[in-house]
mmCIF file of C-alpha atoms in Angstrom:
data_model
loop_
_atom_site.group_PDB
_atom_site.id
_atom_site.type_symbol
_atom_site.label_atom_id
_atom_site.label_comp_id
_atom_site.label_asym_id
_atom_site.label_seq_id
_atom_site.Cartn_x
_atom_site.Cartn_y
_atom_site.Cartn_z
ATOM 1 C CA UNK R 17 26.466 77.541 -51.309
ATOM 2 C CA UNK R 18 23.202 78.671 -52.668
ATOM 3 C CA UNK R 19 19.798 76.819 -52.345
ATOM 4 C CA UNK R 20 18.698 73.877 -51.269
ATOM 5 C CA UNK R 21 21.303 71.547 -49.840
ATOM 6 C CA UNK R 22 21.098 67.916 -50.426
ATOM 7 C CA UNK R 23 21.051 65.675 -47.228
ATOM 8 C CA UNK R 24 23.920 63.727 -46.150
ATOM 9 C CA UNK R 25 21.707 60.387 -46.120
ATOM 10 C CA UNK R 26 20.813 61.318 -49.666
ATOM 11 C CA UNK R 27 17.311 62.642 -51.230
ATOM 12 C CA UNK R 28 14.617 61.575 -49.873
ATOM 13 C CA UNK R 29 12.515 58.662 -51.223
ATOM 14 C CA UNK R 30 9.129 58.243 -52.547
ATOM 15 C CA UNK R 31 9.526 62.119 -52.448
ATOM 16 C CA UNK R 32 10.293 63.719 -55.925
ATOM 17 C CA UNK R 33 10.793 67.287 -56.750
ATOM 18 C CA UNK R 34 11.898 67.629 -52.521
ATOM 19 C CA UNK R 35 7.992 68.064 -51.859
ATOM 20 C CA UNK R 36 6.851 68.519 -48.089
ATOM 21 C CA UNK R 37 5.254 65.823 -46.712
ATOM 22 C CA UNK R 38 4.047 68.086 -43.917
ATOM 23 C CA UNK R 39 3.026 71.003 -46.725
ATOM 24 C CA UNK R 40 -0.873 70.198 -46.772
ATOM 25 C CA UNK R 41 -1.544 70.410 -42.913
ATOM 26 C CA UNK R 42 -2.478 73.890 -42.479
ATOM 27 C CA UNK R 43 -2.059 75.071 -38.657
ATOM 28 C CA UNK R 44 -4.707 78.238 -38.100
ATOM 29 C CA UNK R 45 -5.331 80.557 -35.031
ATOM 30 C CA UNK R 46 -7.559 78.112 -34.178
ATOM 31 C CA UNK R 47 -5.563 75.206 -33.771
ATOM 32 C CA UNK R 48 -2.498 77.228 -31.906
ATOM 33 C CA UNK R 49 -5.566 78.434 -29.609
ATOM 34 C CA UNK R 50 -6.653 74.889 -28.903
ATOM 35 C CA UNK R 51 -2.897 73.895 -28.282
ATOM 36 C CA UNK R 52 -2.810 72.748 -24.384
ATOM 37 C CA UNK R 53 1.117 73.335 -24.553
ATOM 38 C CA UNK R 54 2.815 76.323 -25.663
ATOM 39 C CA UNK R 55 6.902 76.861 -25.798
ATOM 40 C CA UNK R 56 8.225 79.157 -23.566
ATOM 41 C CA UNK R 57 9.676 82.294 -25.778
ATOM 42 C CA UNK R 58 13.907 83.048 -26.257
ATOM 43 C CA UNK R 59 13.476 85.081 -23.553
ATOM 44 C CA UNK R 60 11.485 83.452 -21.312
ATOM 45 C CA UNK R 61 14.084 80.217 -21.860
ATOM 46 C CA UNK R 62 16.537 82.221 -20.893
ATOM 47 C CA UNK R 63 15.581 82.132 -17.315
ATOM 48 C CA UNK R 64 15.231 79.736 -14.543
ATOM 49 C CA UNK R 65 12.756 77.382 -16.490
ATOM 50 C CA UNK R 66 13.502 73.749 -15.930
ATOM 51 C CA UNK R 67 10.688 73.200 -18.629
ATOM 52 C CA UNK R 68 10.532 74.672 -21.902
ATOM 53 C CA UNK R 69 7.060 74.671 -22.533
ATOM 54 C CA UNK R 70 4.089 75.062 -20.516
ATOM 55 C CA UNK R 71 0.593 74.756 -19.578
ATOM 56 C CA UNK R 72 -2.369 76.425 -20.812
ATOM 57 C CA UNK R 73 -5.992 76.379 -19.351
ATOM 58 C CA UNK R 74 -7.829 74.254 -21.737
ATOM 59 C CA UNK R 75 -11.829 74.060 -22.205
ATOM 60 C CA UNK R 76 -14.063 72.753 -19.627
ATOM 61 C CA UNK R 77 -14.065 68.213 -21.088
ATOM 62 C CA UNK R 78 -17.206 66.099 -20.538
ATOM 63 C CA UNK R 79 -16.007 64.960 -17.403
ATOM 64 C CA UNK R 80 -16.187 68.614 -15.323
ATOM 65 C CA UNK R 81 -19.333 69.630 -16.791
ATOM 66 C CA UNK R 82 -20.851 66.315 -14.943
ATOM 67 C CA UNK R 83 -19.060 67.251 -11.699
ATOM 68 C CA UNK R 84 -20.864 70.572 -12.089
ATOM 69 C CA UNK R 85 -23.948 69.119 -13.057
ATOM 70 C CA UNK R 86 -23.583 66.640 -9.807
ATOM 71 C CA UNK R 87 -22.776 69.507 -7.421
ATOM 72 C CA UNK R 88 -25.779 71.393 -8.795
ATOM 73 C CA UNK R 89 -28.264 68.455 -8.144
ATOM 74 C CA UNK R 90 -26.698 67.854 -4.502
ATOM 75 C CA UNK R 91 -27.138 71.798 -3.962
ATOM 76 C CA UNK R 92 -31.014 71.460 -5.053
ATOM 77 C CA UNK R 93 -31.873 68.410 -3.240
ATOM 78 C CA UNK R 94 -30.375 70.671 -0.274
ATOM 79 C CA UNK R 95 -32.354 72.997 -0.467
ATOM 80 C CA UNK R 96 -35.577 70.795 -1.077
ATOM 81 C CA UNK R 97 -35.203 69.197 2.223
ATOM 82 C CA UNK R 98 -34.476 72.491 4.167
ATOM 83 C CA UNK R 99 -37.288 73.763 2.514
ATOM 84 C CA UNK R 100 -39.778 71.032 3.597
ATOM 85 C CA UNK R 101 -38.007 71.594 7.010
ATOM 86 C CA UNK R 102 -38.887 75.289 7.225
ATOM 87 C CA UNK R 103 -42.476 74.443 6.390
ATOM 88 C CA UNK R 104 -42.724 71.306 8.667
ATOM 89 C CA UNK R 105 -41.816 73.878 11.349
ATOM 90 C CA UNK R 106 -44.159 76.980 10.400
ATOM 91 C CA UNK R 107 -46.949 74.162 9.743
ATOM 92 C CA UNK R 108 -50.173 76.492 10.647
ATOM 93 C CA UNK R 109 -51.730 73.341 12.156
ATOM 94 C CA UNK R 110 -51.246 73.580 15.808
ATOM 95 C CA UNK R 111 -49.522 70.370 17.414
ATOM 96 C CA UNK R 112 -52.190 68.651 19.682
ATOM 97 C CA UNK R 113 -50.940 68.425 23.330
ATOM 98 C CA UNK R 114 -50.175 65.249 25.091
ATOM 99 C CA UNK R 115 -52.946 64.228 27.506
ATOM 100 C CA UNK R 116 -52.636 63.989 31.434
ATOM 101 C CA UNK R 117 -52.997 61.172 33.343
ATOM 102 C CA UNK R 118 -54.873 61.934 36.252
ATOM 103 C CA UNK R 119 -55.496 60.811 39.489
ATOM 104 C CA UNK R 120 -56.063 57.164 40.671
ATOM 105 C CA UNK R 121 -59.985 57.027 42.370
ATOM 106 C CA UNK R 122 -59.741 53.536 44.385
ATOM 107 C CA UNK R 123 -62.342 52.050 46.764
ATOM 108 C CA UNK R 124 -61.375 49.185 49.208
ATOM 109 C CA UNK R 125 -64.516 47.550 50.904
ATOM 110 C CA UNK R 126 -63.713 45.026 53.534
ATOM 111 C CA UNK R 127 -65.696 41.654 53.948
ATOM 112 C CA UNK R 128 -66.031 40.533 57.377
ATOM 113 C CA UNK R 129 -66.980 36.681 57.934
ATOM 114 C CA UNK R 130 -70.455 35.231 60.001
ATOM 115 C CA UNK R 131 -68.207 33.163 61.570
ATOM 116 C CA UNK R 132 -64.841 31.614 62.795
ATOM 117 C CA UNK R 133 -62.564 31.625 59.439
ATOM 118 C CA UNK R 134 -61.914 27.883 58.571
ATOM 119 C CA UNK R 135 -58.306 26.651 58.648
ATOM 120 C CA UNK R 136 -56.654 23.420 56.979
ATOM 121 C CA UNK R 137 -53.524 22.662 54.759
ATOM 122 C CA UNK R 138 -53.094 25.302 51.996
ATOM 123 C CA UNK R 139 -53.265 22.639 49.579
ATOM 124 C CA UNK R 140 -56.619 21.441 50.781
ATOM 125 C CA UNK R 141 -58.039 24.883 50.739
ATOM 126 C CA UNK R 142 -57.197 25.383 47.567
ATOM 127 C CA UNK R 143 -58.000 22.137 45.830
ATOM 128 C CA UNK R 144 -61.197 21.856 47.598
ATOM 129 C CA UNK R 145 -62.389 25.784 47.929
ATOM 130 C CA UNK R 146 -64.057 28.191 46.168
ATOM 131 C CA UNK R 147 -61.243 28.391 44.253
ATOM 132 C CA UNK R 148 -60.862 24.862 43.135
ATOM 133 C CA UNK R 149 -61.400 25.674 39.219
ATOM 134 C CA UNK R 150 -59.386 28.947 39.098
ATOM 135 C CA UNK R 151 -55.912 28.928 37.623
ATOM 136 C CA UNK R 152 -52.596 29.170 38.911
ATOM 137 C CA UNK R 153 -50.720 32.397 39.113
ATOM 138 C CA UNK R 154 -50.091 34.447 36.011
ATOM 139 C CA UNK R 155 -52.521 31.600 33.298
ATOM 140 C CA UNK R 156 -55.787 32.777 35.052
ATOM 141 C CA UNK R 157 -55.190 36.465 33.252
ATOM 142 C CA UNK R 158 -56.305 34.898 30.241
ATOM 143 C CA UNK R 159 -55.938 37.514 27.001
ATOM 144 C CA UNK R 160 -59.170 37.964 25.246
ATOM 145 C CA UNK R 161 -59.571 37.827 21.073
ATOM 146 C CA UNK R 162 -57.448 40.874 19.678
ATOM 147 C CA UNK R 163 -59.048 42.685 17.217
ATOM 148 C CA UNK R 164 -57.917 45.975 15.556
ATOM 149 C CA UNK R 165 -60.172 48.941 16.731
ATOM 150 C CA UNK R 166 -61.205 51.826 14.019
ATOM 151 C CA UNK R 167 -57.861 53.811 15.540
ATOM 152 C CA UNK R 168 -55.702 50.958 16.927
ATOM 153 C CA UNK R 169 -53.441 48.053 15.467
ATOM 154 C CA UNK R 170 -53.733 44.569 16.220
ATOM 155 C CA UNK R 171 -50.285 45.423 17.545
ATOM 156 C CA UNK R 172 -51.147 48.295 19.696
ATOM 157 C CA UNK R 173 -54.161 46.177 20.783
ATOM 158 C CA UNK R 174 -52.115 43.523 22.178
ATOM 159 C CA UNK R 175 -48.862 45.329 23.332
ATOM 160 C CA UNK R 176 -51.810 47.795 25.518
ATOM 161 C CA UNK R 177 -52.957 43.971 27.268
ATOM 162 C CA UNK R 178 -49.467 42.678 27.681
ATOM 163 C CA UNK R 179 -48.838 45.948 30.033
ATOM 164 C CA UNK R 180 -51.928 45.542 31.470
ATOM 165 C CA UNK R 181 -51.193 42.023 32.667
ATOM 166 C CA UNK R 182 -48.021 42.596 33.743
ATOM 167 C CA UNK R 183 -49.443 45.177 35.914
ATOM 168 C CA UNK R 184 -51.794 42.694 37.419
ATOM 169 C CA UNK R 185 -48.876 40.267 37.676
ATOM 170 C CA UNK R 186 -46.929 42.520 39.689
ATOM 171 C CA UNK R 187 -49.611 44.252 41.834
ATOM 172 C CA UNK R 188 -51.486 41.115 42.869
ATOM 173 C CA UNK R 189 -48.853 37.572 42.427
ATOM 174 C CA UNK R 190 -45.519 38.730 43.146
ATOM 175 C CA UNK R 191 -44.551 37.511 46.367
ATOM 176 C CA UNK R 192 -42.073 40.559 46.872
ATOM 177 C CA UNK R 193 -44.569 42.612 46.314
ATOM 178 C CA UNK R 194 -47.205 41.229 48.691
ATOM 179 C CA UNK R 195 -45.384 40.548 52.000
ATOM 180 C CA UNK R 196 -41.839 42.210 51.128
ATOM 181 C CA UNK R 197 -42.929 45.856 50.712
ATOM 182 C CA UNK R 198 -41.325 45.896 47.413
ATOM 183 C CA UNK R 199 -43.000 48.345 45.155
ATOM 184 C CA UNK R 200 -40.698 48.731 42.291
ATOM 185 C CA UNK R 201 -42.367 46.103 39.765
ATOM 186 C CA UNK R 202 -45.621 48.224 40.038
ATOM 187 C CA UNK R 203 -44.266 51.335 39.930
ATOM 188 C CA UNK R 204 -42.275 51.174 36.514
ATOM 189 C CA UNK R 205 -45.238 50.541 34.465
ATOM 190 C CA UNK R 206 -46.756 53.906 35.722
ATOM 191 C CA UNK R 207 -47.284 56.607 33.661
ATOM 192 C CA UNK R 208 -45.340 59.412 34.761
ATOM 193 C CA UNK R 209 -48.412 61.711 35.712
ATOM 194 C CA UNK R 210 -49.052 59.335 38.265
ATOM 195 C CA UNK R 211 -45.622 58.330 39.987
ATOM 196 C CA UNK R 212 -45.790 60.847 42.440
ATOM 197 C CA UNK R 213 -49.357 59.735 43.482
ATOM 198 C CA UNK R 214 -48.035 56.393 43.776
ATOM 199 C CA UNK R 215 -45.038 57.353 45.932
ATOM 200 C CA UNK R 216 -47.453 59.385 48.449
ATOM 201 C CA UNK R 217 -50.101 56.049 48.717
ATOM 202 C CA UNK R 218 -47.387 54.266 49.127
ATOM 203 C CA UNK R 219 -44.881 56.016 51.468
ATOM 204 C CA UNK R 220 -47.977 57.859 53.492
ATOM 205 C CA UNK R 221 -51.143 55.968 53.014
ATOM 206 C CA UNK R 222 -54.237 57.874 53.740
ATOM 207 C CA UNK R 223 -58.245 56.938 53.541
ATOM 208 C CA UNK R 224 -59.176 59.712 50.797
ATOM 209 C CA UNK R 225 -59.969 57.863 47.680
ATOM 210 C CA UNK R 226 -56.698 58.658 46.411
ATOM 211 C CA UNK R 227 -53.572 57.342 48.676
ATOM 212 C CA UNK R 228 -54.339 53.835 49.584
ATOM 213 C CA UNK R 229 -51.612 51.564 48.817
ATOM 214 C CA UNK R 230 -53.737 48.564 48.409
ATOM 215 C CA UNK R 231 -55.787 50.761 45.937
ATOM 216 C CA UNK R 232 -52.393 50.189 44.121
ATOM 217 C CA UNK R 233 -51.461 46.604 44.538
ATOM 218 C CA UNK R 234 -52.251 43.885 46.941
ATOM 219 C CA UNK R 235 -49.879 44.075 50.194
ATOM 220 C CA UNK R 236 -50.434 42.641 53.479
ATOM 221 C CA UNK R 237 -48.179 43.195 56.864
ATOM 222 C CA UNK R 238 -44.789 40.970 57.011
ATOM 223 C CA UNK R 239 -44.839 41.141 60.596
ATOM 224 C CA UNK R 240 -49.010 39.322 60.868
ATOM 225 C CA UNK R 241 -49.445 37.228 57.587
ATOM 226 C CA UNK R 242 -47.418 35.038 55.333
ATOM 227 C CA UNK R 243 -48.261 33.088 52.144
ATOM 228 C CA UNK R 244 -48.641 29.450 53.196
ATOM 229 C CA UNK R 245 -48.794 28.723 49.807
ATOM 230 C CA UNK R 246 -47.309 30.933 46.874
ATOM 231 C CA UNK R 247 -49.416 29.328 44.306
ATOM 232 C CA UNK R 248 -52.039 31.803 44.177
ATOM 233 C CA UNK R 249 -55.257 31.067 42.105
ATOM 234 C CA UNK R 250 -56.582 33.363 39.817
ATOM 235 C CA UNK R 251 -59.907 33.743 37.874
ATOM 236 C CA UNK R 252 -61.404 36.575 35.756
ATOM 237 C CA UNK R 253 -61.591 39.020 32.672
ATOM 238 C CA UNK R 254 -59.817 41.379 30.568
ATOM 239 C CA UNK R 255 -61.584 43.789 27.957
ATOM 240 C CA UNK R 256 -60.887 46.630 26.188
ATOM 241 C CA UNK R 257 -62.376 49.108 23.630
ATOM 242 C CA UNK R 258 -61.785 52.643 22.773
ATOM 243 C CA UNK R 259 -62.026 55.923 24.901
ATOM 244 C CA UNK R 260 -61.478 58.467 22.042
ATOM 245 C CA UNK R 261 -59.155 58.402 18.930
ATOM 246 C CA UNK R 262 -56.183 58.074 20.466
ATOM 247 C CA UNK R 263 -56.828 56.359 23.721
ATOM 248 C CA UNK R 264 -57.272 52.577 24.901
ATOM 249 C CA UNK R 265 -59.606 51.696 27.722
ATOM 250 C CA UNK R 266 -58.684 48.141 29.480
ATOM 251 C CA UNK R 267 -60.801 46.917 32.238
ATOM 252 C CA UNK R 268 -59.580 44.261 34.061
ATOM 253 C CA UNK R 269 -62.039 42.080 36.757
ATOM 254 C CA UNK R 270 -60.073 39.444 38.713
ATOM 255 C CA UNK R 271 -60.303 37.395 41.605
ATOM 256 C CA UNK R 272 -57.454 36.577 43.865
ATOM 257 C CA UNK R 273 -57.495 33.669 46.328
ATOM 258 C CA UNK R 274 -54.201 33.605 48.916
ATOM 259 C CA UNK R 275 -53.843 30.839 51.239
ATOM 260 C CA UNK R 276 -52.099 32.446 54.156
ATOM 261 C CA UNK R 277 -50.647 31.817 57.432
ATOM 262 C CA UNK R 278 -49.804 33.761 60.740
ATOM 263 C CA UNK R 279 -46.427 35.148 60.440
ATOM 264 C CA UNK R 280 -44.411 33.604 63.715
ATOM 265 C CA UNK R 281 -40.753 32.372 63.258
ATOM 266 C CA UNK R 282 -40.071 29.193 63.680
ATOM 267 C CA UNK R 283 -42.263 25.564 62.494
ATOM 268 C CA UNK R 284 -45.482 26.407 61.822
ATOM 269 C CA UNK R 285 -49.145 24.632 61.865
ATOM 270 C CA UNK R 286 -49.290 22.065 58.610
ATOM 271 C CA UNK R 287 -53.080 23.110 59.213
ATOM 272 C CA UNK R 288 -53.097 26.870 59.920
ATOM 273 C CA UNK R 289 -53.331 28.376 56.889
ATOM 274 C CA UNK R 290 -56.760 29.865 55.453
ATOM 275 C CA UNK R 291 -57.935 31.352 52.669
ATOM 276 C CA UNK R 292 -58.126 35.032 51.783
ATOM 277 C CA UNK R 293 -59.569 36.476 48.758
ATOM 278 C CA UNK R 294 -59.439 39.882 46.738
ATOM 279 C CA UNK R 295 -61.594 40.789 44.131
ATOM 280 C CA UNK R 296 -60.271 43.735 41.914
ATOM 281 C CA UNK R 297 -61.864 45.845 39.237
ATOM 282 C CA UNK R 298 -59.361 48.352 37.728
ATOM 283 C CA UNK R 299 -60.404 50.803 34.809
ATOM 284 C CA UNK R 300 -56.617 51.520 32.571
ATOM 285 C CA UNK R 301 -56.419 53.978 29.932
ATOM 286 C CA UNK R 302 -53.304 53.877 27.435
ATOM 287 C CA UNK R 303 -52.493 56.200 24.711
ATOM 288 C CA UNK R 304 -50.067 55.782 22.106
ATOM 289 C CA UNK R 305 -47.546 57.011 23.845
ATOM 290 C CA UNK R 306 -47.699 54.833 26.770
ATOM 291 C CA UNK R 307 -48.291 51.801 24.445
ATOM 292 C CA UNK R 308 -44.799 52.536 22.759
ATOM 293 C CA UNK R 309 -43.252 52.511 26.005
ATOM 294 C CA UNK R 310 -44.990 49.929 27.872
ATOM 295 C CA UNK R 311 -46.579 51.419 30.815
ATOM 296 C CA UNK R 312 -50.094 53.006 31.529
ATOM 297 C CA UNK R 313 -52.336 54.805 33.686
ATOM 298 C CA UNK R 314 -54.550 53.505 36.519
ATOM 299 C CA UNK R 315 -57.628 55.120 36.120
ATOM 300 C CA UNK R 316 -60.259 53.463 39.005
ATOM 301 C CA UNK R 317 -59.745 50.454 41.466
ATOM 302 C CA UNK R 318 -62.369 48.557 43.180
ATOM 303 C CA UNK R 319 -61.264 46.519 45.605
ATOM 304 C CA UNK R 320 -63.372 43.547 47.683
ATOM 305 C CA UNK R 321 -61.042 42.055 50.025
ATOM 306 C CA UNK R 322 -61.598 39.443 53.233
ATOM 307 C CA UNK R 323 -62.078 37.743 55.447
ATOM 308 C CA UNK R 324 -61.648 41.528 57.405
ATOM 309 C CA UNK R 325 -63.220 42.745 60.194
ATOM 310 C CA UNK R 326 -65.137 46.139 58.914
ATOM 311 C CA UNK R 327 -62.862 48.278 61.508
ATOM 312 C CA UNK R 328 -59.968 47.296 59.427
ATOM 313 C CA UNK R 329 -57.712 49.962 58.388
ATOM 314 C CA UNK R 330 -56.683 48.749 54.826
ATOM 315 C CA UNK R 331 -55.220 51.689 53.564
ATOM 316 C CA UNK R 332 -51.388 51.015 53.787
ATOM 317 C CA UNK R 333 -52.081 46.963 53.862
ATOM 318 C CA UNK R 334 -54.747 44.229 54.003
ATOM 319 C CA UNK R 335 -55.409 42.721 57.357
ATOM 320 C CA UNK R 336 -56.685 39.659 56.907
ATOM 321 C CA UNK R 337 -58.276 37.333 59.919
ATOM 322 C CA UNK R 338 -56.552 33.972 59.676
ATOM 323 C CA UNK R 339 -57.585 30.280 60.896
ATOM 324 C CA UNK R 340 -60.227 30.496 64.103
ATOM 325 C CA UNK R 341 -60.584 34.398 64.228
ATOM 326 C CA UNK R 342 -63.848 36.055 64.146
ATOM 327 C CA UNK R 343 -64.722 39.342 62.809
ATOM 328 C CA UNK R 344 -64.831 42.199 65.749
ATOM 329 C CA UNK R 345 -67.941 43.402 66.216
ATOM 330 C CA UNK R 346 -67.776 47.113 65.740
ATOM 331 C CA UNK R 347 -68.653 48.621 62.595
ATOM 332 C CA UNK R 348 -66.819 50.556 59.991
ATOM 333 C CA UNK R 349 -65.830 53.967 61.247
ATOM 334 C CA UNK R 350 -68.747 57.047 61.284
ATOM 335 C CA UNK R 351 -68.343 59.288 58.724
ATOM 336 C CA UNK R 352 -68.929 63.386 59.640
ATOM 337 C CA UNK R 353 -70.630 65.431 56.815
ATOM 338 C CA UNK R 354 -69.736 68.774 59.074
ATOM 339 C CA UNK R 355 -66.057 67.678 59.129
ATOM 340 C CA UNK R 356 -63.852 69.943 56.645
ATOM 341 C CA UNK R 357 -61.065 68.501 53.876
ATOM 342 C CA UNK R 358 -61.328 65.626 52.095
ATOM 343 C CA UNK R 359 -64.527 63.726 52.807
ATOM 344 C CA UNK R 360 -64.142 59.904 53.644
ATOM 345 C CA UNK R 361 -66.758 57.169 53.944
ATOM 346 C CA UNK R 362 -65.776 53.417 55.369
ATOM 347 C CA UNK R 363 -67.521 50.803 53.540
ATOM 348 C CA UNK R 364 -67.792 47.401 54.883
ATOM 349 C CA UNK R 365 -69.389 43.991 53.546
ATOM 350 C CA UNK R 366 -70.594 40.585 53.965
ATOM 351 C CA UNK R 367 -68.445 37.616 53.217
ATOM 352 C CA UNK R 368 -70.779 34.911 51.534
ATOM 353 C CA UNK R 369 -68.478 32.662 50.766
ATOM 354 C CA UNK R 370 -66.157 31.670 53.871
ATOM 355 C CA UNK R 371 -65.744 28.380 54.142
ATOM 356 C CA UNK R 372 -63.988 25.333 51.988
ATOM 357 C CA UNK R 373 -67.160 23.295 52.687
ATOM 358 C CA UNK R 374 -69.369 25.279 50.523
ATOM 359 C CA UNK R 375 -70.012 24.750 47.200
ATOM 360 C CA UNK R 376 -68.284 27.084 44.674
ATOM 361 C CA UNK R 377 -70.311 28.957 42.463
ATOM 362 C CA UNK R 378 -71.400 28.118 39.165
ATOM 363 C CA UNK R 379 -72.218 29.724 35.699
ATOM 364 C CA UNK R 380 -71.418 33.154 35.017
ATOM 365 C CA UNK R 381 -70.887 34.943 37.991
ATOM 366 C CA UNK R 382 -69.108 32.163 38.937
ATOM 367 C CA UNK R 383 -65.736 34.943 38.648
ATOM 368 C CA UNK R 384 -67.537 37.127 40.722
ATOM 369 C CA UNK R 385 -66.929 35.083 44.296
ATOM 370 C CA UNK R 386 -66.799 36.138 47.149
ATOM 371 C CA UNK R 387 -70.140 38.153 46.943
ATOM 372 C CA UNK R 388 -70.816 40.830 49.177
ATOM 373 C CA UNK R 389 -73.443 42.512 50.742
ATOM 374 C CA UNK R 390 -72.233 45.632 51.245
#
C-alpha cells in the first residue's frame, strides 16, 4: 500500500483534507533548549536506565535569585558589624582607668564623764534622755530630697543613699554586729580596694589612723557590755553632692544612743543599764561602678564615743563605763614626736551631756549631742 492510510476508527472529524492539528506549532532551538526534560537516545535506552528521559539544569527561577539576594544581605550585615567591631577595638581614644579606693582615715575621740554615770531602766533612759526625740533603729536615717546631679540619675542618686544606709544599718544597729563580733554585714558593702584594710582593722586593730575597728563600725566587748535594750535611737543627716564627673560624695552625721548593761550571766539589775552614745561623721565616695553593684568606699570616720575614760583603748572595741563608774583619772596616752613609724596622737573629750536629768538640746544642733570639749 502506497500513501496515506486511513485509520481504523475512520477519518478524522472536523479535520478535512487530513490537515495537522499540531502543523502550526513550530518547535525552534530555542524551545528544545528551554526543554527541562530530554529523552534518553537509542543507545543510551539501551542500557541500565530505569527512566527514559532525564533532567536538565534549567535557568536560575525568581525564587533562587532571592535566596542569593538574602545570603548576600546576611554576608554584608556581617561584615558591617565586624567592621564596627574592629574599630570599637582600635578606637584611638584611650579607655579611662577605673579609680582606686583608698585608704580609710578614722579618728575615735573618747568622752569621759564629770561624774558617776547615771543608771535606771533602759526604758526610762531612753524615754526620758537626751535621746527622748530621736528615732528608733533604722527610721532615724532619714533619706534627704533626691535630686538628679549635672552627671547622676535620680536613680543613681538614690541607689548611692540606699548603700549608704545600709552601711550605717549594719555598722552601728545590728546587734550581731555590736556585741557578736560579726563583721560580715559591713564588710560586703566594701569596695574591693578596701577589704583588705578592713580585714587588718578588724583582725589586728592598731591606733594609726588607719586599723581601728570601731573606725569601721560600732563594736563593744561581749565579755563587759550588753545591750539592755536593742531599740537603739537614732538622730541625724545624710547629704550628698558631687566629687567629680563620675563620682558621688555622701556624708553621713549620726548620733547613736545604746542603753547598755554589764555583761554577767545570770538575772540582771531591772535598773543597771545606762546610756552610751556615739556620734559618727563618715565621708563615702561612690562611682558608677560601685553604685551598679551596691557597695562603696569609706573615705573618713569621725567618731565621738562615751561615757569613756580618756585611757581607753578603743581601737579593736568601745569600752564604755556603765551605771556608778567614774572616769579614771589619767589622761590620754603621751604622744613622742622623736618616736619613728607611724605617728599616733590620743585624743580625749568632755562629756556634756551625761545624765537623763538634763535637758536635751534644742534647735539645730540639737543632732549634734553629746558635745565635747575636746
Amino acid at each position: 500500500m502506497t500513501g496515506r492510510g486511513e485509520p481504523p476508527e475512520g477519518p478524522p472529524e472536523n479535520n478535512p483534507g487530513w490537515e495537522d492539528e499540531y502543523r502550526s506549532l513550530v518547535f525552534d532551538e530555542s524551545f528544545v533548549r528551554a526543554a527541562r526534560l530530554q529523552e534518553f537516545s537509542a543507545q543510551e535506552r539501551m542500557g541500565d536506565h530505569a527512566r527514559a528521559v532525564r533532567s536538565l539544569p534549567g535557568r536560575p527561577t525568581a525564587r533562587r535569585r532571592r535566596s542569593r539576594a538574602g545570603i548576600a544581605l546576611v554576608l554584608l550585615i556581617v561584615l558591617a558589624f565586624a567592621t564596627a567591631v574592629y574599630v570599637g577595638f582600635r578606637n584611638p581614644y584611650p579607655t579611662p582607668v577605673g579609680r582606686r579606693a583608698e585608704p580609710l582615715q578614722s579618728t575615735v575621740i573618747p568622752l569621759a564623764p564629770q561624774g558617776p554615770v547615771p543608771g535606771g531602766a533602759a526604758e526610762s533612759l531612753l524615754a526620758d534622755g537626751p535621746a527622748a526625740g530621736h528615732r528608733t533603729g533604722a527610721s532615724g536615717i532619714n533619706m534627704p530630697p533626691v535630686r538628679r546631679t549635672k552627671n547622676f540619675s535620680d536613680s543613681q542618686v538614690t541607689m548611692a543613699l540606699t548603700t549608704v544606709k545600709d552601711y550605717l544599718v549594719g555598722s552601728s544597729l545590728d546587734p550581731d554586729v555590736l556585741t557578736a563580733g560579726v563583721v560580715r554585714p559591713v564588710g560586703r558593702l566594701l569596695d574591693p580596694d578596701q577589704t583588705a584594710q578592713f580585714d587588718r582593722s578588724m583582725d589586728a586593730p592598731a591606733d594609726d589612723g588607719e586599723h581601728s575597728a570601731t573606725g569601721w563600725l560600732v563594736r563593744f566587748d561581749p565579755a563587759e557590755v550588753a545591750l539592755a535594750d536593742t531599740d537603739v535611737r537614732v538622730n541625724g543627716t545624710l547629704s550628698y553632692t558631687e566629687a567629680g564627673a563620675d563620682t558621688l560624695e555622701v556624708v553621713s552625721d549620726h548620733t547613736f544612743t545604746y542603753a547598755l548593761r554589764p555583761a554577767v550571766s545570770g538575772p540582771h539589775r531591772a535598773d543597771g543599764a545606762s546610756l552610751f552614745t556615739v556620734r559618727r561623721v563618715l565621708h563615702f565616695l561612690l562611682d558608677r561602678e560601685d553604685i551598679r553593684l551596691h557597695r562603696l568606699e569609706v573615705r573618713s570616720a569621725y567618731v565621738q564615743a562615751g561615757p569613756q575614760s580618756c585611757s581607753a583603748d578603743t581601737t579593736g572595741a568601745l569600752r564604755p563605763l556603765l551605771a556608778g563608774e567614774r572616769a579614771d583619772t589619767r589622761g590620754p596616752a603621751g604622744t613622742d614626736p622623736y618616736a619613728t613609724g607611724v605617728p599616733a596622737a590620743t585624743l580625749c573629750g568632755t562629756l556634756g551631756v551625761s545624765s537623763p536629768a538634763q535637758s536635751p538640746p534644742r534647735g539645730p544642733d540639737a543632732a549634734r549631742s553629746p558635745r565635747s570639749r575636746p
